[in-house]
Amino acid sequence: MAAAQGQRSDGAGEMESTEGKVAESAPLPFRAAVDALRGARLRPEIEIDPTKPPQRLAPHAYALEAAVVEGDEDLADGRLVLLHDPAGHDAWQGTFRLVTLVRAELEPEMAADPLLPEVCWSWLTGALQARGLACGEPSGTVTRAGSHYFGGLAERPPASQIEIRASWTPREGIGGVPDTAAHLTAWCDLLCQVAGLPPVGQEQGQGQGDASVVSLPQRRGPQTP
């Protein structure tokens, strides 16, 4: 993933349905929402890039992929898609929708915690609330998956992964444009929390943070085939 660490995720050009590019004919609210995504300032551990959006979910779409990187290791990664239908959508109860995928590797004992799905979902809703963001019609799934290795891979320890898939309708502001930069920042807060990083204030020695917030432990180091 090309590095745009904690900086602007700018695309170039004006062509519909390609990576990081939005047609000049796209509705003004959608273009403004995309510009806000491109201008968001994020934590330095975040590497983020535009990627090709889905084609059939809405008339207009823009997508980003991101990873939490520490050294040479990806601790978590994900994808955030902004959808826009100027005519509105009954299921969304609005004209914009954010759709996300977040995933990270876990230690097997952490993955076995029966409360983990509920905790992970609360991280998403909590990240939005912490940024003062209102959203409607939230929905999603939290999935745990485990892998065991055999034969030539038998020396690898068992691996477990958490995956969060979710979508929500951001509140539209002036001109019908949601604060997509704030939603992206909240989503990156979730990504960092799933990766096991401390909150920014705690990391920089600005206090101990919210004691009610639980982070996953650091991931194991990179595995070799």
Coordinates of C-alpha atoms in Angstrom, one line a residue:
M1 CA 0.0 0.0 0.0
A2 CA 1.5 3.3 -1.0
A3 CA 2.2 5.4 2.1
A4 CA 0.1 8.4 2.9
Q5 CA 0.8 8.1 6.5
G6 CA -1.4 10.3 8.6
Q7 CA -1.6 12.7 5.7
R8 CA -3.9 13.6 2.8
S9 CA -5.3 10.7 0.8
D10 CA -5.5 12.8 -2.4
G11 CA -6.6 11.3 -5.7
A12 CA -6.0 12.9 -9.1
G13 CA -8.0 13.4 -12.3
E14 CA -11.7 13.5 -12.9
M15 CA -13.0 10.2 -14.1
E16 CA -15.9 8.2 -12.6
S17 CA -15.4 4.8 -11.0
T18 CA -11.6 4.7 -10.9
E19 CA -9.2 4.7 -7.9
G20 CA -9.3 8.1 -6.2
K21 CA -11.1 9.9 -9.0
V22 CA -14.5 11.5 -9.1
A23 CA -16.2 12.8 -12.3
E24 CA -16.9 16.5 -12.5
S25 CA -20.5 15.5 -13.4
A26 CA -21.0 13.9 -9.9
P27 CA -23.4 15.8 -7.6
L28 CA -21.8 18.7 -5.6
P29 CA -22.6 17.2 -2.2
F30 CA -20.8 13.9 -3.2
R31 CA -17.8 15.8 -4.5
A32 CA -17.7 17.9 -1.3
A33 CA -17.9 14.7 0.9
V34 CA -15.1 13.1 -1.1
D35 CA -12.9 16.3 -0.8
A36 CA -13.4 16.1 3.0
L37 CA -12.2 12.5 3.0
R38 CA -9.1 13.5 1.1
G39 CA -8.3 16.3 3.4
A40 CA -8.6 14.3 6.7
R41 CA -5.6 14.3 9.0
L42 CA -5.0 11.0 10.6
R43 CA -2.6 9.3 13.0
P44 CA 0.9 8.6 11.7
E45 CA 0.4 4.9 12.1
I46 CA -2.3 4.9 9.4
E47 CA -1.4 4.3 5.8
I48 CA -4.3 5.1 3.5
D49 CA -5.0 5.1 -0.2
P50 CA -8.0 5.4 -2.5
T51 CA -9.1 2.1 -4.1
K52 CA -11.6 1.1 -6.7
P53 CA -15.1 1.4 -5.3
P54 CA -18.0 -1.1 -5.8
Q55 CA -20.0 -0.4 -8.9
R56 CA -23.6 -1.5 -8.1
L57 CA -24.3 -0.4 -4.6
A58 CA -25.2 3.2 -5.4
P59 CA -25.1 5.7 -8.3
H60 CA -21.9 7.3 -6.8
A61 CA -19.2 5.6 -4.7
Y62 CA -15.7 6.4 -3.3
A63 CA -13.5 3.9 -1.5
L64 CA -10.4 4.0 0.7
E65 CA -8.3 1.2 2.1
A66 CA -6.2 1.6 5.2
A67 CA -3.7 -0.3 7.4
V68 CA -2.3 0.3 10.8
V69 CA 1.4 -0.2 10.4
E70 CA 4.1 -0.5 13.1
G71 CA 7.6 -1.1 11.8
D72 CA 7.2 -3.6 8.9
E73 CA 4.0 -5.2 10.4
D74 CA 0.4 -4.5 9.5
L75 CA -1.5 -4.8 12.7
A76 CA -4.9 -4.3 11.2
D77 CA -6.4 -3.3 7.9
G78 CA -9.7 -2.2 6.4
R79 CA -11.8 -0.6 3.8
L80 CA -14.2 2.3 4.0
V81 CA -16.7 3.0 1.2
L82 CA -18.8 6.2 0.8
L83 CA -22.0 5.7 -1.1
H84 CA -24.3 8.4 -2.4
D85 CA -27.8 8.2 -4.0
P86 CA -29.2 11.7 -4.6
A87 CA -32.7 10.3 -4.8
G88 CA -32.3 8.8 -1.3
H89 CA -32.6 5.2 -0.2
D90 CA -35.4 3.8 2.0
A91 CA -33.0 1.4 3.8
W92 CA -30.5 4.2 4.5
Q93 CA -33.0 6.9 5.5
G94 CA -30.7 9.4 3.8
T95 CA -28.7 10.0 0.7
F96 CA -25.3 8.9 2.0
R97 CA -24.1 5.6 3.5
L98 CA -20.8 4.5 4.9
V99 CA -19.8 0.8 4.5
T100 CA -16.8 -0.7 6.2
L101 CA -14.7 -3.7 6.7
V102 CA -12.1 -3.9 9.5
R103 CA -10.0 -7.0 10.3
A104 CA -7.0 -7.9 12.5
E105 CA -5.3 -11.0 13.7
L106 CA -5.8 -12.0 17.4
E107 CA -4.2 -14.3 19.8
P108 CA -6.3 -17.5 20.1
E109 CA -7.1 -17.0 23.7
M110 CA -8.4 -13.5 23.0
A111 CA -10.5 -14.8 20.1
A112 CA -12.1 -17.3 22.4
D113 CA -13.5 -14.6 24.7
P114 CA -17.3 -15.0 24.3
L115 CA -17.8 -11.2 24.8
L116 CA -15.4 -10.3 22.0
P117 CA -18.1 -9.6 19.3
E118 CA -20.1 -7.3 21.6
V119 CA -17.0 -5.5 22.6
C120 CA -15.8 -5.0 19.0
W121 CA -19.2 -3.6 18.0
S122 CA -19.1 -1.2 21.0
W123 CA -15.8 0.0 19.7
L124 CA -17.4 1.1 16.5
T125 CA -20.3 2.9 18.1
G126 CA -18.1 4.3 20.8
A127 CA -15.6 5.7 18.2
L128 CA -18.5 7.5 16.5
Q129 CA -19.9 8.8 19.7
A130 CA -16.5 10.0 20.9
R131 CA -16.2 12.2 17.9
G132 CA -19.7 13.6 18.5
L133 CA -21.1 12.0 15.4
A134 CA -24.7 11.0 14.9
C135 CA -25.6 8.2 12.6
G136 CA -28.7 6.4 11.6
E137 CA -29.7 2.8 10.7
P138 CA -26.5 1.2 11.9
S139 CA -26.1 -2.5 11.0
G140 CA -23.3 -5.0 10.8
T141 CA -21.6 -8.3 11.8
V142 CA -18.6 -9.3 13.9
T143 CA -17.0 -12.5 12.8
R144 CA -14.3 -14.6 14.4
A145 CA -12.3 -17.1 12.2
G146 CA -9.6 -19.5 13.1
S147 CA -6.9 -21.3 11.1
H148 CA -4.9 -24.4 11.9
Y149 CA -1.9 -25.4 9.8
F150 CA -0.8 -28.8 8.7
G151 CA 1.8 -30.6 6.6
G152 CA 4.6 -28.2 5.5
L153 CA 2.9 -25.4 7.5
A154 CA 2.5 -27.4 10.7
E155 CA 5.1 -25.4 12.6
R156 CA 2.9 -22.3 12.4
P157 CA 0.9 -21.6 15.5
P158 CA -2.9 -21.5 15.1
A159 CA -4.1 -18.1 13.9
S160 CA -7.3 -16.2 14.7
Q161 CA -8.9 -13.2 13.0
I162 CA -11.6 -10.8 13.9
E163 CA -13.6 -9.1 11.2
I164 CA -16.1 -6.3 11.6
R165 CA -18.4 -5.4 8.7
A166 CA -20.8 -2.5 9.3
S167 CA -22.7 0.3 7.6
W168 CA -24.4 3.5 8.9
T169 CA -26.0 6.6 7.6
P170 CA -24.1 9.8 8.5
R171 CA -26.1 12.9 9.5
E172 CA -26.1 15.4 6.6
G173 CA -25.0 18.9 7.4
I174 CA -25.0 22.2 5.4
G175 CA -25.8 21.6 1.8
G176 CA -26.7 18.0 2.4
V177 CA -23.0 17.1 3.1
P178 CA -22.1 14.8 6.0
D179 CA -18.9 15.4 8.0
T180 CA -17.0 12.6 6.2
A181 CA -13.6 13.7 7.5
A182 CA -14.8 13.2 11.1
H183 CA -16.4 9.8 10.2
L184 CA -13.1 8.7 8.6
T185 CA -11.2 9.8 11.7
A186 CA -13.6 7.8 13.9
W187 CA -13.2 4.8 11.7
C188 CA -9.4 5.1 11.9
D189 CA -9.8 5.3 15.7
L190 CA -11.6 1.9 15.5
L191 CA -8.9 0.5 13.2
C192 CA -6.2 1.5 15.7
Q193 CA -8.2 0.1 18.7
V194 CA -8.6 -3.2 16.9
A195 CA -4.9 -3.2 16.2
G196 CA -4.2 -2.9 19.9
L197 CA -2.8 0.7 19.9
P198 CA -3.4 3.0 22.8
P199 CA -5.5 6.1 22.4
V200 CA -3.5 9.1 21.1
G201 CA -3.6 11.0 24.5
Q202 CA -2.5 7.9 26.4
E203 CA 0.2 7.1 23.8
Q204 CA 1.6 10.7 24.1
G205 CA 1.5 10.7 27.9
Q206 CA -1.5 13.0 28.1
G207 CA -3.3 11.0 30.8
Q208 CA -4.4 7.5 31.1
G209 CA -7.4 7.7 28.8
D210 CA -10.8 6.2 29.4
A211 CA -10.5 3.3 31.8
S212 CA -13.6 1.7 30.3
V213 CA -12.0 1.3 26.9
V214 CA -10.3 -2.1 26.5
S215 CA -7.7 -2.6 23.8
L216 CA -6.5 -5.9 22.4
P217 CA -3.0 -6.9 23.2
Q218 CA -0.2 -6.4 20.6
R219 CA -0.3 -8.9 17.7
R220 CA 2.4 -11.5 17.4
G221 CA 5.2 -10.8 15.0
P222 CA 5.1 -11.5 11.3
Q223 CA 5.1 -15.2 10.4
T224 CA 7.2 -16.7 7.7
P225 CA 5.9 -19.5 5.4

